[in-house]
Amino acid sequence: MMRRRAADFRRPVRRRWSRRWIWALLGFFAMGFILFFVHHYHHVGLAPPLVLERSVSARREAHANSKFFDKAVRSASFSQRLAEQITLAKAYVVISKERNNLHLAWELSSKIRVSQLLLSKAAMRGEDIKLAEVEPIIKSLSSLLFKAEGLHYDIAITIVTMKSHMQALEQRISSATAQSMVFGQLVAEHVPKSLHCLSLKLMSSWLKDPYMKEHINRRKLYSAPLVDNSLHHFCIFSDNVLAASVVINSTVSNSNSPKDLVFHIVTDSINYGAMLVWFNSNDFRGSTIEVRNMQDLSWLNASYSLTVGSEVVKDDLSRLQNPKDTWLLLNHLRFYIADIYPELEKVIYLEDDVVVKKDLVPLFSLDLHGSVNGAVETCLESFNRYYKYLNFSNPIVSSNIDPQSCGWAFGMNVFDLVAWRKANVTARYHFWIEMNSNHTIWRSSTLPAGLLAFYGLTEPLDRRWHVLGLGHDVNINDLLLDSAAVVHFNGNLKPWLEIGISRYKPMWERYLNKAHPYLRECAVN
């Protein structure tokens, strides 16, 4: 039988907690944890986990929805960003209509109109768009773009759809461009009613006034200045009385020695009388003006063949009844200047759609370094080089001409006629005209013929002597226009036509003699 230990040495008895106390203690800890958790999230500005889980999808959507706006406000130019969003919105308008989502297409179109109105107002103010006015528009447009993107209008669908639309638009643009060129050419060739009226009044004076003919015939007898090489000679080939008048008036008005200038005009038989009356009844600051009828060039009738359109004209220039053929022939006559004026040594050739703004006399003392033609080059990097004008698959062209040679412009050219005759430029012109009889080297215009005839014989001039583009380009730099010696209205938008570019018209109208009774009666402006 075992004995118990003494009372002092026995182990303490373990007391068991009741379940009530255990649950109370757990509840206390749980409440403390909850209070701590809520207090923590309240201070850091976050939602409790339950709220956070419920808002995850909404926050993701809001973040994606605002990514367009975030990119927009980071952009340096709000105008540029808004324009880019307009372009994307237009693409989604097309796709929405194809998917029959007309409501979205209408919403996008409405926002596009508002955006374009904002851009238009900013352009009229001449200032960039401010953040305050662009922010709500970009936000709303971004929301619509995100909505369109969420409708599975993904980038692949957009690219395929827009590619097909671009191809259709390119075809329409090509067709419209061809029509525009045809209509523009028709308008350019059309003689305005006011100019037709002026020509009729001048012709009436020529036919009815015998004293006028007698006066003109007396002046013809005094021909010494016409062959005096100490004077400065200009030649103009034109059938437009008023245009030729502006060329001469602008030249003499900006010359320091107008009495030393001699102008040689060649025109057709229809406008010959009108030209004589106009230039003999108006004063051009003491300059000498000669008017010749191209049908009086008997050597040209008897000895030369000229390509006019698709027809070779021989022996009889009176066969030319079509005004367009007459204009083409006048253009071709510039290749015969050395023959038309055999006594002259140097001339400046001016087309009838130029305006002279500075004194051109210094060009006569310019050294052409043995070249025949002084002209402004028109190439810029790869543009307007010879291969742009000529067919280099032709072996004669490819073996004789460098395709990278720089092109140049007719309109204001300095011709050394001594060097011309030495190089026999006119014969070179005839050679290339014959080579192109089947139109395989170039198709139309006389510029390619000039590029070939004067190949290796052209001295480049400073571009400020001859600024081109006023008949088609509305964005010519003002500083370049101010520094120009000659401005050229090449293109269909001639300054005497209603379709002329209004920005440049004052330069031409400045040299009209608006006080002349015929101009007032015919409402020429």
XYZ file of C-alpha atoms in Angstrom:
525
model
C 0.000 0.000 0.000
C 1.438 3.292 -1.130
C 1.742 6.393 1.061
C 0.880 9.849 0.042
C 3.453 12.673 -0.054
C 3.382 15.423 2.460
C 1.006 18.202 1.779
C 3.740 20.773 1.098
C 5.250 18.754 -1.717
C 2.108 18.038 -3.761
C 1.665 19.589 -7.313
C -0.834 22.455 -7.661
C -4.172 21.352 -8.951
C -5.034 22.760 -12.536
C -8.176 24.855 -12.536
C -10.328 24.579 -15.588
C -11.917 27.738 -17.150
C -15.579 27.588 -17.781
C -16.844 27.867 -21.357
C -18.562 31.129 -20.507
C -15.264 32.817 -19.731
C -13.645 31.448 -22.900
C -16.349 32.824 -25.175
C -16.278 36.179 -23.434
C -12.535 36.447 -23.945
C -12.797 35.581 -27.648
C -15.549 38.125 -28.134
C -13.435 40.796 -26.516
C -10.502 40.136 -28.828
C -12.801 40.096 -31.892
C -14.317 43.487 -31.024
C -10.895 44.967 -30.482
C -9.666 43.713 -33.845
C -12.715 45.091 -35.649
C -12.356 48.485 -33.968
C -8.669 48.651 -34.890
C -9.362 47.642 -38.500
C -12.119 50.208 -39.015
C -10.092 52.931 -37.374
C -7.047 52.180 -39.573
C -8.949 52.285 -42.862
C -10.780 55.399 -41.848
C -7.474 57.291 -41.461
C -5.814 56.110 -44.670
C -8.865 56.829 -46.785
C -9.522 53.268 -47.889
C -12.671 51.211 -47.825
C -12.998 48.069 -45.789
C -12.316 44.812 -47.624
C -15.969 44.092 -48.263
C -16.528 47.515 -49.830
C -13.224 47.218 -51.724
C -14.193 43.900 -53.242
C -17.522 45.286 -54.385
C -15.860 48.338 -56.028
C -12.993 46.536 -57.808
C -14.818 46.198 -61.122
C -16.147 49.763 -60.960
C -12.680 51.138 -60.243
C -11.129 49.166 -63.057
C -13.772 50.473 -65.435
C -13.278 54.038 -64.282
C -9.517 53.686 -64.671
C -9.844 52.327 -68.197
C -12.483 54.889 -69.025
C -10.167 57.725 -68.036
C -7.027 56.508 -69.797
C -7.909 58.526 -72.929
C -8.284 61.664 -70.837
C -5.051 61.031 -68.897
C -3.155 60.800 -72.186
C -4.909 63.915 -73.437
C -3.995 66.133 -70.513
C -0.376 64.959 -70.735
C -0.237 66.130 -74.355
C 1.676 69.313 -75.111
C -1.063 70.482 -77.483
C -4.688 69.986 -76.565
C -5.661 70.894 -80.116
C -3.536 68.087 -81.500
C -4.901 65.548 -79.009
C -8.484 66.609 -79.684
C -7.895 66.312 -83.426
C -6.542 62.794 -82.923
C -9.609 61.825 -80.893
C -11.862 63.270 -83.592
C -10.118 61.075 -86.177
C -10.606 57.970 -84.021
C -14.221 58.937 -83.313
C -14.917 59.257 -87.040
C -13.611 55.735 -87.530
C -15.939 54.435 -84.818
C -18.872 56.327 -86.392
C -18.356 54.348 -89.580
C -18.074 51.048 -87.725
C -21.087 51.832 -85.499
C -23.254 52.486 -88.535
C -22.113 49.259 -90.125
C -23.025 47.417 -86.889
C -26.389 49.213 -86.868
C -25.580 50.938 -83.576
C -27.107 54.210 -84.694
C -27.387 55.672 -81.215
C -23.639 55.402 -80.586
C -22.942 56.778 -84.062
C -25.208 59.739 -83.296
C -23.496 60.372 -79.940
C -20.042 60.254 -81.511
C -21.099 62.535 -84.366
C -22.523 65.039 -81.891
C -19.273 65.131 -79.911
C -17.253 65.428 -83.120
C -19.254 68.528 -84.100
C -18.723 70.107 -80.681
C -14.997 69.337 -80.830
C -14.645 70.760 -84.342
C -16.469 73.913 -83.265
C -14.015 74.349 -80.385
C -11.036 73.882 -82.724
C -12.534 76.377 -85.194
C -13.028 79.024 -82.506
C -9.476 78.531 -81.254
C -8.139 78.911 -84.794
C -10.091 82.146 -85.284
C -8.665 83.500 -82.011
C -5.182 82.444 -83.071
C -4.572 80.837 -79.694
C -4.185 77.301 -78.439
C -7.080 75.655 -76.606
C -7.025 76.012 -72.810
C -7.372 73.059 -70.440
C -10.522 74.461 -68.809
C -12.476 74.477 -72.065
C -11.105 71.265 -73.538
C -11.248 69.052 -70.418
C -15.016 68.312 -70.418
C -15.041 67.640 -74.144
C -12.065 65.294 -74.069
C -13.540 63.501 -71.034
C -16.909 62.935 -72.674
C -15.346 61.946 -75.983
C -12.958 59.593 -74.192
C -15.930 57.959 -72.458
C -17.641 57.356 -75.797
C -14.453 55.971 -77.320
C -14.078 53.598 -74.381
C -17.697 52.583 -74.831
C -17.099 51.844 -78.506
C -13.987 49.890 -77.603
C -16.003 47.904 -75.065
C -18.456 46.888 -77.769
C -15.697 44.747 -79.305
C -14.822 47.302 -81.956
C -11.242 46.223 -81.494
C -8.233 47.483 -83.405
C -8.227 44.599 -85.900
C -11.824 45.310 -86.931
C -11.068 49.023 -87.090
C -8.036 48.536 -89.331
C -9.812 46.218 -91.759
C -12.879 48.443 -91.924
C -10.943 51.657 -92.366
C -8.675 50.103 -94.970
C -11.671 49.244 -97.149
C -13.096 52.725 -96.677
C -9.737 54.322 -97.478
C -9.537 52.379 -100.719
C -13.023 53.543 -101.671
C -12.137 57.134 -100.735
C -8.909 56.988 -102.727
C -10.874 55.967 -105.799
C -13.327 58.801 -105.252
C -10.512 61.280 -104.652
C -8.731 60.149 -107.805
C -11.901 60.593 -109.830
C -12.653 63.962 -108.239
C -9.066 65.147 -108.822
C -9.273 64.244 -112.505
C -12.583 66.083 -112.830
C -11.203 69.062 -110.926
C -8.202 69.274 -113.244
C -10.452 69.198 -116.308
C -12.847 71.806 -114.897
C -9.976 73.947 -113.635
C -8.336 73.901 -117.050
C -11.644 74.871 -118.704
C -12.058 77.786 -116.308
C -8.440 78.885 -116.790
C -8.855 78.860 -120.571
C -12.111 80.789 -120.351
C -11.856 84.499 -121.207
C -13.761 86.565 -118.612
C -16.519 88.775 -119.936
C -14.714 91.928 -118.833
C -11.520 91.043 -120.748
C -13.524 90.074 -123.810
C -15.272 93.452 -123.608
C -11.895 95.244 -123.397
C -10.541 93.414 -126.454
C -13.667 94.246 -128.475
C -13.465 97.950 -127.613
C -9.777 98.071 -128.543
C -10.385 96.235 -131.827
C -13.232 98.626 -132.595
C -10.860 101.557 -132.119
C -8.304 99.865 -134.361
C -10.791 99.310 -137.178
C -12.632 102.621 -136.973
C -9.848 105.120 -136.300
C -7.578 105.688 -139.335
C -5.518 108.223 -137.378
C -4.623 105.529 -134.880
C -3.226 103.319 -137.661
C -1.302 106.240 -139.104
C 0.183 107.090 -135.704
C 1.237 103.490 -135.129
C 2.787 103.185 -138.582
C 4.860 106.327 -137.936
C 6.156 104.904 -134.687
C 7.162 101.685 -136.462
C 9.576 103.681 -138.602
C 11.545 104.574 -135.486
C 12.988 101.129 -134.848
C 16.523 101.925 -133.633
C 15.851 101.056 -129.946
C 14.497 97.642 -130.982
C 17.980 96.433 -131.997
C 20.106 98.505 -129.612
C 22.043 96.082 -127.369
C 22.989 98.881 -124.967
C 19.345 98.848 -123.873
C 17.621 96.127 -121.842
C 15.293 93.888 -123.829
C 12.333 91.832 -122.620
C 10.160 89.511 -124.696
C 6.572 88.433 -123.963
C 4.438 86.010 -125.989
C 0.780 86.553 -125.117
C -2.798 86.774 -126.376
C -4.009 88.532 -123.200
C -3.895 92.327 -123.479
C -4.473 93.082 -119.834
C -2.039 90.436 -118.540
C 0.746 91.671 -120.831
C 0.005 95.224 -119.719
C 0.418 94.295 -116.036
C 3.750 92.590 -116.787
C 5.118 95.674 -118.538
C 3.640 98.188 -116.082
C 5.054 96.314 -113.073
C 8.463 96.057 -114.754
C 8.775 99.761 -115.585
C 7.279 100.838 -112.239
C 10.042 99.046 -110.340
C 12.893 100.012 -112.656
C 15.420 102.718 -111.907
C 15.805 103.420 -115.643
C 12.467 102.670 -117.392
C 13.471 104.591 -120.527
C 16.213 102.038 -121.141
C 13.739 99.154 -121.278
C 12.477 97.670 -124.559
C 9.568 95.209 -124.639
C 8.982 92.858 -127.565
C 5.474 91.343 -127.701
C 4.393 88.586 -130.076
C 0.679 87.842 -130.279
C -1.860 86.214 -132.601
C -3.774 87.920 -135.411
C -6.989 88.125 -133.368
C -5.422 90.245 -130.628
C -2.841 92.048 -132.734
C -4.937 95.195 -133.314
C -6.069 95.358 -129.688
C -2.468 95.095 -128.487
C -1.329 97.857 -130.840
C -4.055 100.240 -129.693
C -3.512 99.578 -125.996
C 0.277 99.898 -125.934
C 0.337 102.904 -128.221
C -2.368 104.804 -126.351
C -0.944 104.288 -122.850
C 2.287 105.592 -121.377
C 4.656 103.110 -119.794
C 7.143 105.614 -118.346
C 8.981 106.207 -121.617
C 9.832 102.574 -122.342
C 9.761 101.230 -125.913
C 7.150 98.615 -126.820
C 7.019 96.572 -130.040
C 4.003 94.399 -130.965
C 4.351 91.714 -133.676
C 1.863 89.373 -135.272
C 3.155 85.798 -135.232
C 1.669 85.244 -138.698
C 4.081 87.880 -140.015
C 7.012 85.606 -139.144
C 7.351 84.426 -142.715
C 10.541 82.440 -142.078
C 8.636 80.454 -139.458
C 5.852 79.685 -141.919
C 8.218 78.584 -144.641
C 10.997 76.762 -142.810
C 9.869 75.275 -139.542
C 7.578 72.560 -138.228
C 5.942 72.960 -134.849
C 4.156 70.388 -132.774
C 0.855 71.736 -131.517
C -1.129 69.223 -129.513
C -1.057 65.997 -131.462
C -0.739 67.722 -134.833
C 2.314 68.966 -136.709
C 1.639 72.397 -138.211
C 3.631 73.215 -141.346
C 3.834 76.161 -143.679
C 0.597 77.915 -142.659
C -0.006 79.269 -139.183
C -3.427 80.580 -140.297
C -4.697 77.007 -139.939
C -4.675 77.547 -136.180
C -8.270 78.459 -135.361
C -8.543 76.915 -131.904
C -7.538 79.406 -129.161
C -5.907 76.558 -127.245
C -3.729 75.757 -130.260
C -2.800 79.439 -130.490
C -1.781 79.445 -126.833
C 0.312 76.300 -127.359
C 2.030 77.830 -130.365
C 2.842 81.004 -128.406
C 4.415 78.762 -125.774
C 6.519 76.991 -128.409
C 7.724 80.306 -129.855
C 10.044 80.793 -126.866
C 12.341 78.211 -128.437
C 12.788 80.541 -131.452
C 13.723 83.738 -129.593
C 17.224 83.796 -131.108
C 15.660 83.601 -134.591
C 12.856 86.089 -133.919
C 15.373 88.665 -132.648
C 18.584 87.971 -134.615
C 20.210 91.311 -133.722
C 19.839 90.963 -129.958
C 22.478 89.505 -127.632
C 20.635 89.083 -124.324
C 16.950 89.155 -123.355
C 14.783 88.438 -120.339
C 11.805 86.255 -121.148
C 8.655 86.997 -119.107
C 5.418 85.041 -119.195
C 2.163 86.965 -119.072
C 1.126 85.632 -115.650
C 3.986 87.199 -113.688
C 4.278 90.421 -111.710
C 7.641 92.159 -111.382
C 8.330 93.602 -107.919
C 11.971 94.686 -108.149
C 14.365 96.131 -110.711
C 15.446 93.387 -113.155
C 18.231 95.366 -114.826
C 20.972 93.729 -112.638
C 20.140 90.411 -114.331
C 21.571 91.719 -117.603
C 25.046 91.986 -116.070
C 24.814 88.581 -114.402
C 27.527 86.118 -115.437
C 25.918 82.926 -116.763
C 29.332 81.208 -116.991
C 28.875 80.277 -120.639
C 25.325 78.925 -120.160
C 22.399 79.920 -122.341
C 19.593 79.994 -119.807
C 19.534 81.619 -116.365
C 16.634 80.133 -114.400
C 15.475 79.349 -110.875
C 15.708 75.657 -110.054
C 12.601 73.944 -108.710
C 14.013 70.746 -107.218
C 13.913 70.112 -103.503
C 15.519 66.797 -102.587
C 13.826 64.352 -105.011
C 11.079 66.651 -106.245
C 10.994 68.165 -109.726
C 14.039 66.353 -110.992
C 14.294 65.214 -114.599
C 12.963 61.714 -113.957
C 9.679 63.299 -112.829
C 9.092 64.695 -116.316
C 10.708 62.250 -118.727
C 10.457 58.566 -119.591
C 13.891 57.145 -118.846
C 12.979 53.739 -120.235
C 13.671 55.351 -123.596
C 17.328 54.467 -124.394
C 18.043 57.832 -126.050
C 16.945 59.665 -122.915
C 18.657 57.324 -120.435
C 21.960 57.378 -122.330
C 22.143 61.175 -122.637
C 20.376 62.631 -119.590
C 21.029 62.308 -115.862
C 17.657 61.505 -114.217
C 18.728 63.259 -110.992
C 19.348 66.582 -112.752
C 17.468 69.456 -111.180
C 14.456 70.885 -112.987
C 13.919 74.598 -113.449
C 11.066 76.933 -114.329
C 9.937 78.976 -117.302
C 8.358 82.324 -116.451
C 11.363 84.560 -115.846
C 14.462 83.489 -117.749
C 17.650 85.259 -118.762
C 18.722 84.122 -122.243
C 22.207 84.746 -123.641
C 21.342 84.702 -127.351
C 24.995 84.652 -128.437
C 25.549 81.424 -126.493
C 22.133 80.200 -127.744
C 23.174 80.469 -131.369
C 26.566 78.923 -130.637
C 24.955 75.889 -128.940
C 22.174 75.797 -131.571
C 19.466 75.369 -128.943
C 16.642 75.580 -131.475
C 18.058 72.587 -133.379
C 18.287 70.673 -130.103
C 14.644 71.502 -129.501
C 13.684 70.202 -132.962
C 15.597 66.973 -132.321
C 13.681 66.196 -129.128
C 10.347 67.197 -130.675
C 10.948 64.654 -133.440
C 12.040 62.001 -130.910
C 8.770 62.563 -129.057
C 6.512 62.403 -132.111
C 4.755 59.343 -130.641
C 4.555 60.969 -127.159
C 6.593 58.256 -125.452
C 9.237 60.539 -123.881
C 6.791 63.020 -122.371
C 3.075 63.502 -122.763
C 2.277 67.201 -122.758
C 3.474 70.764 -122.036
C 6.618 72.459 -123.311
C 8.572 72.263 -120.050
C 10.018 68.762 -120.744
C 11.097 69.967 -124.181
C 12.794 72.923 -122.508
C 14.525 70.711 -119.946
C 15.997 68.669 -122.803
C 16.832 71.564 -125.129
C 18.652 73.488 -122.380
C 20.174 70.421 -120.688
C 23.676 71.320 -119.499
C 23.126 74.920 -120.602
C 21.277 76.321 -117.565
C 22.762 78.498 -114.832
C 20.785 78.389 -111.543
C 19.611 81.735 -110.144
C 18.810 82.704 -106.572
C 15.237 81.568 -105.905
C 14.238 85.111 -104.874
C 14.491 86.208 -108.485
C 11.482 84.065 -109.391
C 8.939 82.824 -106.814
C 6.386 80.399 -108.213
C 3.066 78.954 -107.116
C 0.710 81.925 -106.758
C -1.753 80.236 -109.130
C -2.231 77.150 -106.974
C -0.536 77.411 -103.558
C -2.323 79.413 -100.837
C 0.430 78.959 -98.234
C 3.473 80.703 -99.712
C 5.627 82.261 -97.005
C 5.122 86.036 -96.627
C 8.851 86.664 -96.195
C 9.562 84.861 -99.465
C 6.893 86.916 -101.258
C 8.303 90.156 -99.845
C 11.826 89.304 -101.006
C 10.751 88.140 -104.492
C 11.816 90.053 -107.582
C 9.200 88.284 -109.727
C 6.105 86.417 -108.547
C 4.556 83.876 -110.889
C 0.852 82.959 -110.960
C 1.539 79.572 -112.540
C -1.455 77.271 -112.203
C -5.144 77.573 -113.016
C -5.979 80.246 -110.415
C -4.975 83.272 -112.484
C -5.352 86.692 -110.843
C -7.685 87.987 -113.591
C -10.145 85.145 -112.954
C -12.790 85.060 -110.227
C -11.261 81.803 -108.944
C -7.900 83.504 -108.382
C -6.477 83.345 -104.857
C -7.672 86.514 -103.114
C -4.565 86.705 -100.917
C -2.333 87.363 -103.953
C -4.690 89.363 -106.192
C -3.699 92.812 -104.841
C -0.149 92.272 -106.114
C -1.545 91.973 -109.647
C -4.352 94.556 -109.418
C -1.894 97.163 -108.209
C -0.584 97.543 -111.764
C -3.946 97.900 -113.501
C -4.667 101.301 -115.009
C -8.081 101.551 -113.353
C -8.538 105.121 -114.532
C -8.698 104.030 -118.187
C -12.251 104.537 -119.548
C -12.331 101.130 -121.232
C -11.514 99.392 -117.964
C -14.279 101.289 -116.189
C -16.804 100.597 -118.936
C -15.967 96.891 -119.000
C -15.908 96.650 -115.169
C -12.376 95.245 -115.216
C -11.086 94.767 -111.686
